[in-house]
Each structure stands twice: as C-alpha cells, then as structure tokens.
Amino acid sequence: MNNPGIEKDVFALTADGEQVDRYTLRNVNGLVLSLISYGATVTELHVPDRRGKLDDVVLGFDNLQQYETESPYFGATVGRVAFRISHGKFTLDGKPYNLTLNNGPHHLHGGPKGLSWVVWQSEPLQAEEGPAVKFTYLSPDGDQGYPGNLSVTVVYTLTKRDELKIDYTATTDQPTPVNLTNHTYFNLAGAASGNVLGHVFQIDADRYSLTDEAMIATGQLAPVGGTPMDFTKPTAADARGRQIGGYDVAYLHNRPSGSPARMATVTESATGRAMEVHTTAPAIVFYTGNYLDGSLTGKGAIYHKHAGFCLETGHLPDSVQHPNFPSIILRPGQTYRHTCVYRFLLNQRPPW
Ligand code: FUC
C-alpha cells in the first residue's frame, strides 16, 4: 500500500445509476491523492507536515450523494467557462448566445449541469513524472447553451517533486469560449482544522479585476497597491480579510508565460506546510470559502466560513464580455492548453 503507484476502485453509483470510479495515487515521498470520475474531482490529498505527519489538506465529502447534490465545487473541474458570466450572455462572431443560469440571473462555473456535475471517462497512466489519471469528456453542441462539440481532457499527475499537476486540453468543432479551472479548497493545517485566514499568502499580481455587488466583473483592472487586495508581499489574510468578508478576487499575473510560472505561495506556520501555485494561465482567483456557512459536513468536519481557500488558475472571469481581457475563444483546429501545478515544499523553506 505504501509503494508509489495507483489503485482503482468503484466509488459509488450516481442517482442515475452511472458508475463513478475512484483512483488513489501515491508518490515516492508518501503523498496520497484521491480522484473520482464524477466532475473529474480531487477528493483527498494527504501531505506530510514538518514532522512527517500526514493530513488530508483538501475539503471534501464522505459520499457521492453530497458531491451530486450540495457541493460548492469541492475539488471539481470547472467549465466550460469558469466563474460568472453576466446574465449568461455573450456574442461570438456576431451571433448572440444565452447560457443556462444558476447564480441568480447569472451563469456560474459552466452552468447547472456543467463539467463539475457529470461523470467523465477515465484511465490510469504511468507517466515518467509519477502516477497519473486521464479524464475525458465530450460536451455536446448546445450543452448549457455553449456552441460546438467540445472534447475536454484533464490529466492529474502526482509527481516525484510533490506536485499535484493538472494539464487541461480541449478542442472544438465550432468557435466557443473555454476557461477551465479546478476548484479544490485547501486547508494546509488539515481539512478539519477550521479557518484559513491565518495562512500567509503571496500572489504575484499588481492588478485585480473590479466587480459589482453581484460579483460580476466590471471590465476594469485596478492596482492592488494600498488596498486589502495587495498580496505582492507575504501577508496573512486575517487582518484585512475579515473587514471585507474574506477574499473572492481575480488577479492578473504580472508575468504570464507559456510555461508554468510561479504565481502564488501559501504557508501555514503551525504545521510548516507550504504550497506554491505555478501556472501557464494569465489569471488566478483567490477565494476564501466566504459562502461556506456551517451547513456542509465531511471528513469529520463542519465547514464553516473560511474553512478552506481556493487558488483557481485560468483566465479572468467574464472575459467573454470584456474585449480588453485576454480572449478565451477556442476555434476549430486550435488546441486549448492550460497547466496548473500545486507544489508542496517538503522540508524546504518557502522562498521568503
Ligand atoms: C469561487 C468564487 C465564486 C463562487 C464559487 C463557488 O470560484 O469566485 O464567487 O462562490 O467559488
């Protein structure tokens, strides 16, 4: 059981009787990652603390029914277009589209039956970097209102370098917007340990996206300097975060690059755990579980407000309505690519 590798079993059947598979991956340093084919979801991630004690550092549930009915996207793959699209509307090549609505009058995280809420095809891979699982899904033309048949692949690898690496690709047969992300809620002190606002965050971004009272992007990018959004230097989320009800902020990377570049670092002093986020994507959404309210339970925990944080890499929210934001339109013949790496720094000091 302690050898590096991969095991597969049946997690459960959905309410519709579809089989959901589970994969358990182990790397050479004892990290353990569990994934399920419902939503191509991260359900467990066990990481050693400074004394070598393993804790599960991601929020999750104990059974599939909770993932199907009440999940705030715990660990899920999100798309076709993550984050909010105002009133679910966009125009592409002169043609208007109306998406399904699931956040008041708005479209959130790909809609009510988006990629987080379906069973994906899956197969184990033994990559040179470590054990991996490939998930694929064909989202049909018109799915949630989006044009084109979209073929999506997500590969999770638990690398020898203690990384949870996520590689996304997608192709389409009609022009369509694509912005995939992963919605894992981390708590570096352990899933059941409570509030994450004491964690220290550094985010390599000088600008963030302004939003209105419904959390819809206005299209304006503002400097972080002098605001509670400034994480250019390592800062606990606590002091400033409580005043604004926690963070739910999209940042634009200072140095976007074609290959994964470090965009954020998080440390937790009690356990000594530290994690870096590297991505090819131009943006990251920092969310501190502001909508958790104690009504969800799992892994022996009650998930209160700020029980976990998400660092979701991708493009800026509502890019389809703001031509000044980097484009998320994928066209036939092109391949969408996005890599996100969550790297755990074992027995290493964070870079400050
Ligand atoms: C994050 C936030 C959203 C939403 C969702 C569940 O992506 O940006 O506001 O609450 O999670």
mmCIF file with all atom_site columns, N, CA, C and O and ligand atoms in Angstrom, residues 71-74 78 82-84 103 108-109 181-183 185 214-215 247-250 285-292 310 312 317, ligand 1:
data_model
loop_
_atom_site.group_PDB
_atom_site.id
_atom_site.type_symbol
_atom_site.label_atom_id
_atom_site.label_alt_id
_atom_site.label_comp_id
_atom_site.label_asym_id
_atom_site.label_entity_id
_atom_site.label_seq_id
_atom_site.pdbx_PDB_ins_code
_atom_site.Cartn_x
_atom_site.Cartn_y
_atom_site.Cartn_z
_atom_site.occupancy
_atom_site.B_iso_or_equiv
_atom_site.pdbx_formal_charge
_atom_site.auth_seq_id
_atom_site.auth_comp_id
_atom_site.auth_asym_id
_atom_site.auth_atom_id
_atom_site.pdbx_PDB_model_num
ATOM   1   N N  . SER A 1 71  ? -22.530 20.186 -3.421  1.00 0.00 ? 71  SER A N  1
ATOM   2   C CA . SER A 1 71  ? -21.124 20.593 -3.390  1.00 0.00 ? 71  SER A CA 1
ATOM   3   C C  . SER A 1 71  ? -20.934 22.039 -3.832  1.00 0.00 ? 71  SER A C  1
ATOM   4   O O  . SER A 1 71  ? -21.442 22.455 -4.876  1.00 0.00 ? 71  SER A O  1
ATOM   5   N N  . PRO A 1 72  ? -20.153 22.814 -3.061  1.00 0.00 ? 72  PRO A N  1
ATOM   6   C CA . PRO A 1 72  ? -19.739 24.145 -3.528  1.00 0.00 ? 72  PRO A CA 1
ATOM   7   C C  . PRO A 1 72  ? -18.491 24.016 -4.407  1.00 0.00 ? 72  PRO A C  1
ATOM   8   O O  . PRO A 1 72  ? -17.543 24.762 -4.253  1.00 0.00 ? 72  PRO A O  1
ATOM   9   N N  . TYR A 1 73  ? -18.520 22.993 -5.282  1.00 0.00 ? 73  TYR A N  1
ATOM   10  C CA . TYR A 1 73  ? -17.416 22.709 -6.221  1.00 0.00 ? 73  TYR A CA 1
ATOM   11  C C  . TYR A 1 73  ? -16.170 22.192 -5.507  1.00 0.00 ? 73  TYR A C  1
ATOM   12  O O  . TYR A 1 73  ? -15.061 22.365 -6.011  1.00 0.00 ? 73  TYR A O  1
ATOM   13  N N  . PHE A 1 74  ? -16.327 21.504 -4.360  1.00 0.00 ? 74  PHE A N  1
ATOM   14  C CA . PHE A 1 74  ? -15.169 20.918 -3.674  1.00 0.00 ? 74  PHE A CA 1
ATOM   15  C C  . PHE A 1 74  ? -14.358 20.064 -4.659  1.00 0.00 ? 74  PHE A C  1
ATOM   16  O O  . PHE A 1 74  ? -14.845 19.040 -5.167  1.00 0.00 ? 74  PHE A O  1
ATOM   17  N N  . VAL A 1 78  ? -13.941 22.618 -13.335 1.00 0.00 ? 78  VAL A N  1
ATOM   18  C CA . VAL A 1 78  ? -14.995 23.592 -13.601 1.00 0.00 ? 78  VAL A CA 1
ATOM   19  C C  . VAL A 1 78  ? -14.918 24.068 -15.051 1.00 0.00 ? 78  VAL A C  1
ATOM   20  O O  . VAL A 1 78  ? -13.847 24.405 -15.548 1.00 0.00 ? 78  VAL A O  1
ATOM   21  N N  . ALA A 1 82  ? -15.361 28.826 -16.465 1.00 0.00 ? 82  ALA A N  1
ATOM   22  C CA . ALA A 1 82  ? -15.409 29.034 -15.020 1.00 0.00 ? 82  ALA A CA 1
ATOM   23  C C  . ALA A 1 82  ? -15.761 30.484 -14.696 1.00 0.00 ? 82  ALA A C  1
ATOM   24  O O  . ALA A 1 82  ? -15.570 31.387 -15.506 1.00 0.00 ? 82  ALA A O  1
ATOM   25  N N  . PHE A 1 83  ? -16.289 30.684 -13.496 1.00 0.00 ? 83  PHE A N  1
ATOM   26  C CA . PHE A 1 83  ? -16.652 31.999 -12.929 1.00 0.00 ? 83  PHE A CA 1
ATOM   27  C C  . PHE A 1 83  ? -17.938 32.534 -13.567 1.00 0.00 ? 83  PHE A C  1
ATOM   28  O O  . PHE A 1 83  ? -18.581 31.843 -14.349 1.00 0.00 ? 83  PHE A O  1
ATOM   29  N N  . ARG A 1 84  ? -18.293 33.763 -13.198 1.00 0.00 ? 84  ARG A N  1
ATOM   30  C CA . ARG A 1 84  ? -19.609 34.283 -13.589 1.00 0.00 ? 84  ARG A CA 1
ATOM   31  C C  . ARG A 1 84  ? -19.597 34.937 -14.968 1.00 0.00 ? 84  ARG A C  1
ATOM   32  O O  . ARG A 1 84  ? -18.676 35.697 -15.292 1.00 0.00 ? 84  ARG A O  1
ATOM   33  N N  . ASN A 1 103 ? -26.951 31.245 -10.961 1.00 0.00 ? 103 ASN A N  1
ATOM   34  C CA . ASN A 1 103 ? -26.452 32.095 -9.875  1.00 0.00 ? 103 ASN A CA 1
ATOM   35  C C  . ASN A 1 103 ? -27.291 33.357 -9.919  1.00 0.00 ? 103 ASN A C  1
ATOM   36  O O  . ASN A 1 103 ? -26.854 34.366 -10.456 1.00 0.00 ? 103 ASN A O  1
ATOM   37  N N  . LEU A 1 108 ? -22.859 30.638 -13.702 1.00 0.00 ? 108 LEU A N  1
ATOM   38  C CA . LEU A 1 108 ? -21.668 30.432 -12.854 1.00 0.00 ? 108 LEU A CA 1
ATOM   39  C C  . LEU A 1 108 ? -21.044 29.073 -13.139 1.00 0.00 ? 108 LEU A C  1
ATOM   40  O O  . LEU A 1 108 ? -21.744 28.048 -13.166 1.00 0.00 ? 108 LEU A O  1
ATOM   41  N N  . HIS A 1 109 ? -19.707 29.073 -13.337 1.00 0.00 ? 109 HIS A N  1
ATOM   42  C CA . HIS A 1 109 ? -18.926 27.832 -13.377 1.00 0.00 ? 109 HIS A CA 1
ATOM   43  C C  . HIS A 1 109 ? -19.481 26.798 -14.364 1.00 0.00 ? 109 HIS A C  1
ATOM   44  O O  . HIS A 1 109 ? -19.540 25.600 -14.054 1.00 0.00 ? 109 HIS A O  1
ATOM   45  N N  . THR A 1 181 ? -10.928 25.381 -14.983 1.00 0.00 ? 181 THR A N  1
ATOM   46  C CA . THR A 1 181 ? -10.125 25.508 -13.771 1.00 0.00 ? 181 THR A CA 1
ATOM   47  C C  . THR A 1 181 ? -10.441 24.350 -12.838 1.00 0.00 ? 181 THR A C  1
ATOM   48  O O  . THR A 1 181 ? -11.275 23.490 -13.145 1.00 0.00 ? 181 THR A O  1
ATOM   49  N N  . ASN A 1 182 ? -9.720  24.327 -11.712 1.00 0.00 ? 182 ASN A N  1
ATOM   50  C CA . ASN A 1 182 ? -10.010 23.349 -10.669 1.00 0.00 ? 182 ASN A CA 1
ATOM   51  C C  . ASN A 1 182 ? -10.364 24.103 -9.391  1.00 0.00 ? 182 ASN A C  1
ATOM   52  O O  . ASN A 1 182 ? -9.745  25.110 -9.072  1.00 0.00 ? 182 ASN A O  1
ATOM   53  N N  . HIS A 1 183 ? -11.365 23.589 -8.678  1.00 0.00 ? 183 HIS A N  1
ATOM   54  C CA . HIS A 1 183 ? -11.936 24.316 -7.549  1.00 0.00 ? 183 HIS A CA 1
ATOM   55  C C  . HIS A 1 183 ? -11.603 23.671 -6.198  1.00 0.00 ? 183 HIS A C  1
ATOM   56  O O  . HIS A 1 183 ? -12.416 23.723 -5.263  1.00 0.00 ? 183 HIS A O  1
ATOM   57  N N  . TYR A 1 185 ? -10.572 23.237 -2.545  1.00 0.00 ? 185 TYR A N  1
ATOM   58  C CA . TYR A 1 185 ? -10.476 24.084 -1.354  1.00 0.00 ? 185 TYR A CA 1
ATOM   59  C C  . TYR A 1 185 ? -9.375  23.479 -0.484  1.00 0.00 ? 185 TYR A C  1
ATOM   60  O O  . TYR A 1 185 ? -9.521  22.353 0.010   1.00 0.00 ? 185 TYR A O  1
ATOM   61  N N  . ALA A 1 214 ? -22.980 42.138 -7.345  1.00 0.00 ? 214 ALA A N  1
ATOM   62  C CA . ALA A 1 214 ? -23.353 40.751 -7.658  1.00 0.00 ? 214 ALA A CA 1
ATOM   63  C C  . ALA A 1 214 ? -22.123 39.910 -8.019  1.00 0.00 ? 214 ALA A C  1
ATOM   64  O O  . ALA A 1 214 ? -22.267 38.802 -8.538  1.00 0.00 ? 214 ALA A O  1
ATOM   65  N N  . MET A 1 215 ? -20.921 40.443 -7.758  1.00 0.00 ? 215 MET A N  1
ATOM   66  C CA . MET A 1 215 ? -19.661 39.757 -8.053  1.00 0.00 ? 215 MET A CA 1
ATOM   67  C C  . MET A 1 215 ? -19.409 39.591 -9.558  1.00 0.00 ? 215 MET A C  1
ATOM   68  O O  . MET A 1 215 ? -18.709 38.687 -9.999  1.00 0.00 ? 215 MET A O  1
ATOM   69  N N  . TYR A 1 247 ? -11.861 36.886 0.893   1.00 0.00 ? 247 TYR A N  1
ATOM   70  C CA . TYR A 1 247 ? -11.437 37.201 -0.476  1.00 0.00 ? 247 TYR A CA 1
ATOM   71  C C  . TYR A 1 247 ? -12.216 36.402 -1.512  1.00 0.00 ? 247 TYR A C  1
ATOM   72  O O  . TYR A 1 247 ? -12.490 35.220 -1.324  1.00 0.00 ? 247 TYR A O  1
ATOM   73  N N  . ASP A 1 248 ? -12.573 37.071 -2.594  1.00 0.00 ? 248 ASP A N  1
ATOM   74  C CA . ASP A 1 248 ? -13.167 36.435 -3.774  1.00 0.00 ? 248 ASP A CA 1
ATOM   75  C C  . ASP A 1 248 ? -12.752 37.342 -4.932  1.00 0.00 ? 248 ASP A C  1
ATOM   76  O O  . ASP A 1 248 ? -13.527 38.152 -5.416  1.00 0.00 ? 248 ASP A O  1
ATOM   77  N N  . VAL A 1 249 ? -11.490 37.221 -5.312  1.00 0.00 ? 249 VAL A N  1
ATOM   78  C CA . VAL A 1 249 ? -10.836 38.235 -6.147  1.00 0.00 ? 249 VAL A CA 1
ATOM   79  C C  . VAL A 1 249 ? -10.066 37.577 -7.288  1.00 0.00 ? 249 VAL A C  1
ATOM   80  O O  . VAL A 1 249 ? -9.332  36.615 -7.059  1.00 0.00 ? 249 VAL A O  1
ATOM   81  N N  . ALA A 1 250 ? -10.228 38.122 -8.490  1.00 0.00 ? 250 ALA A N  1
ATOM   82  C CA . ALA A 1 250 ? -9.455  37.645 -9.653  1.00 0.00 ? 250 ALA A CA 1
ATOM   83  C C  . ALA A 1 250 ? -8.266  38.570 -9.878  1.00 0.00 ? 250 ALA A C  1
ATOM   84  O O  . ALA A 1 250 ? -8.431  39.791 -9.975  1.00 0.00 ? 250 ALA A O  1
ATOM   85  N N  . VAL A 1 285 ? -7.924  33.181 -9.381  1.00 0.00 ? 285 VAL A N  1
ATOM   86  C CA . VAL A 1 285 ? -8.971  33.660 -8.469  1.00 0.00 ? 285 VAL A CA 1
ATOM   87  C C  . VAL A 1 285 ? -8.644  33.138 -7.073  1.00 0.00 ? 285 VAL A C  1
ATOM   88  O O  . VAL A 1 285 ? -8.429  31.943 -6.871  1.00 0.00 ? 285 VAL A O  1
ATOM   89  N N  . PHE A 1 286 ? -8.573  34.070 -6.137  1.00 0.00 ? 286 PHE A N  1
ATOM   90  C CA . PHE A 1 286 ? -8.303  33.758 -4.731  1.00 0.00 ? 286 PHE A CA 1
ATOM   91  C C  . PHE A 1 286 ? -9.628  33.857 -3.986  1.00 0.00 ? 286 PHE A C  1
ATOM   92  O O  . PHE A 1 286 ? -10.244 34.930 -3.939  1.00 0.00 ? 286 PHE A O  1
ATOM   93  N N  . TYR A 1 287 ? -10.074 32.727 -3.449  1.00 0.00 ? 287 TYR A N  1
ATOM   94  C CA . TYR A 1 287 ? -11.381 32.653 -2.806  1.00 0.00 ? 287 TYR A CA 1
ATOM   95  C C  . TYR A 1 287 ? -11.200 31.991 -1.438  1.00 0.00 ? 287 TYR A C  1
ATOM   96  O O  . TYR A 1 287 ? -10.566 30.941 -1.352  1.00 0.00 ? 287 TYR A O  1
ATOM   97  N N  . THR A 1 288 ? -11.737 32.591 -0.392  1.00 0.00 ? 288 THR A N  1
ATOM   98  C CA . THR A 1 288 ? -11.526 32.055 0.968   1.00 0.00 ? 288 THR A CA 1
ATOM   99  C C  . THR A 1 288 ? -12.801 31.424 1.557   1.00 0.00 ? 288 THR A C  1
ATOM   100 O O  . THR A 1 288 ? -13.092 31.592 2.737   1.00 0.00 ? 288 THR A O  1
ATOM   101 N N  . GLY A 1 289 ? -13.545 30.719 0.728   1.00 0.00 ? 289 GLY A N  1
ATOM   102 C CA . GLY A 1 289 ? -14.706 29.977 1.226   1.00 0.00 ? 289 GLY A CA 1
ATOM   103 C C  . GLY A 1 289 ? -15.728 30.860 1.919   1.00 0.00 ? 289 GLY A C  1
ATOM   104 O O  . GLY A 1 289 ? -16.331 30.461 2.924   1.00 0.00 ? 289 GLY A O  1
ATOM   105 N N  . ASN A 1 290 ? -15.962 32.044 1.351   1.00 0.00 ? 290 ASN A N  1
ATOM   106 C CA . ASN A 1 290 ? -16.836 33.024 2.008   1.00 0.00 ? 290 ASN A CA 1
ATOM   107 C C  . ASN A 1 290 ? -18.282 32.560 2.117   1.00 0.00 ? 290 ASN A C  1
ATOM   108 O O  . ASN A 1 290 ? -19.015 33.038 2.979   1.00 0.00 ? 290 ASN A O  1
ATOM   109 N N  . TYR A 1 291 ? -18.692 31.657 1.205   1.00 0.00 ? 291 TYR A N  1
ATOM   110 C CA . TYR A 1 291 ? -20.097 31.219 1.220   1.00 0.00 ? 291 TYR A CA 1
ATOM   111 C C  . TYR A 1 291 ? -20.293 29.950 2.046   1.00 0.00 ? 291 TYR A C  1
ATOM   112 O O  . TYR A 1 291 ? -21.413 29.479 2.182   1.00 0.00 ? 291 TYR A O  1
ATOM   113 N N  . LEU A 1 292 ? -19.213 29.382 2.578   1.00 0.00 ? 292 LEU A N  1
ATOM   114 C CA . LEU A 1 292 ? -19.391 28.250 3.499   1.00 0.00 ? 292 LEU A CA 1
ATOM   115 C C  . LEU A 1 292 ? -20.019 28.807 4.778   1.00 0.00 ? 292 LEU A C  1
ATOM   116 O O  . LEU A 1 292 ? -19.631 29.872 5.263   1.00 0.00 ? 292 LEU A O  1
ATOM   117 N N  . CYS A 1 310 ? -9.279  28.637 -2.100  1.00 0.00 ? 310 CYS A N  1
ATOM   118 C CA . CYS A 1 310 ? -9.061  28.171 -3.467  1.00 0.00 ? 310 CYS A CA 1
ATOM   119 C C  . CYS A 1 310 ? -8.127  29.149 -4.162  1.00 0.00 ? 310 CYS A C  1
ATOM   120 O O  . CYS A 1 310 ? -8.239  30.365 -3.956  1.00 0.00 ? 310 CYS A O  1
ATOM   121 N N  . GLU A 1 312 ? -7.573  29.405 -7.966  1.00 0.00 ? 312 GLU A N  1
ATOM   122 C CA . GLU A 1 312 ? -8.072  28.818 -9.204  1.00 0.00 ? 312 GLU A CA 1
ATOM   123 C C  . GLU A 1 312 ? -7.413  29.517 -10.388 1.00 0.00 ? 312 GLU A C  1
ATOM   124 O O  . GLU A 1 312 ? -7.676  30.697 -10.637 1.00 0.00 ? 312 GLU A O  1
ATOM   125 N N  . PRO A 1 317 ? -12.472 36.161 -14.975 1.00 0.00 ? 317 PRO A N  1
ATOM   126 C CA . PRO A 1 317 ? -13.922 35.978 -15.048 1.00 0.00 ? 317 PRO A CA 1
ATOM   127 C C  . PRO A 1 317 ? -14.569 36.945 -16.047 1.00 0.00 ? 317 PRO A C  1
ATOM   128 O O  . PRO A 1 317 ? -14.151 38.100 -16.163 1.00 0.00 ? 317 PRO A O  1
HETATM 129 C C1 . FUC B 2 .   ? -15.424 30.805 -6.405  1.00 0.00 ? 1   FUC B C1 1
HETATM 130 C C2 . FUC B 2 .   ? -15.932 32.192 -6.293  1.00 0.00 ? 1   FUC B C2 1
HETATM 131 C C3 . FUC B 2 .   ? -17.360 32.350 -6.552  1.00 0.00 ? 1   FUC B C3 1
HETATM 132 C C4 . FUC B 2 .   ? -18.261 31.237 -6.093  1.00 0.00 ? 1   FUC B C4 1
HETATM 133 C C5 . FUC B 2 .   ? -17.649 29.877 -6.219  1.00 0.00 ? 1   FUC B C5 1
HETATM 134 C C6 . FUC B 2 .   ? -18.383 28.786 -5.516  1.00 0.00 ? 1   FUC B C6 1
HETATM 135 O O1 . FUC B 2 .   ? -14.985 30.487 -7.683  1.00 0.00 ? 1   FUC B O1 1
HETATM 136 O O2 . FUC B 2 .   ? -15.208 33.083 -7.099  1.00 0.00 ? 1   FUC B O2 1
HETATM 137 O O3 . FUC B 2 .   ? -17.807 33.586 -6.046  1.00 0.00 ? 1   FUC B O3 1
HETATM 138 O O4 . FUC B 2 .   ? -18.698 31.436 -4.811  1.00 0.00 ? 1   FUC B O4 1
HETATM 139 O O5 . FUC B 2 .   ? -16.326 29.851 -5.899  1.00 0.00 ? 1   FUC B O5 1
#
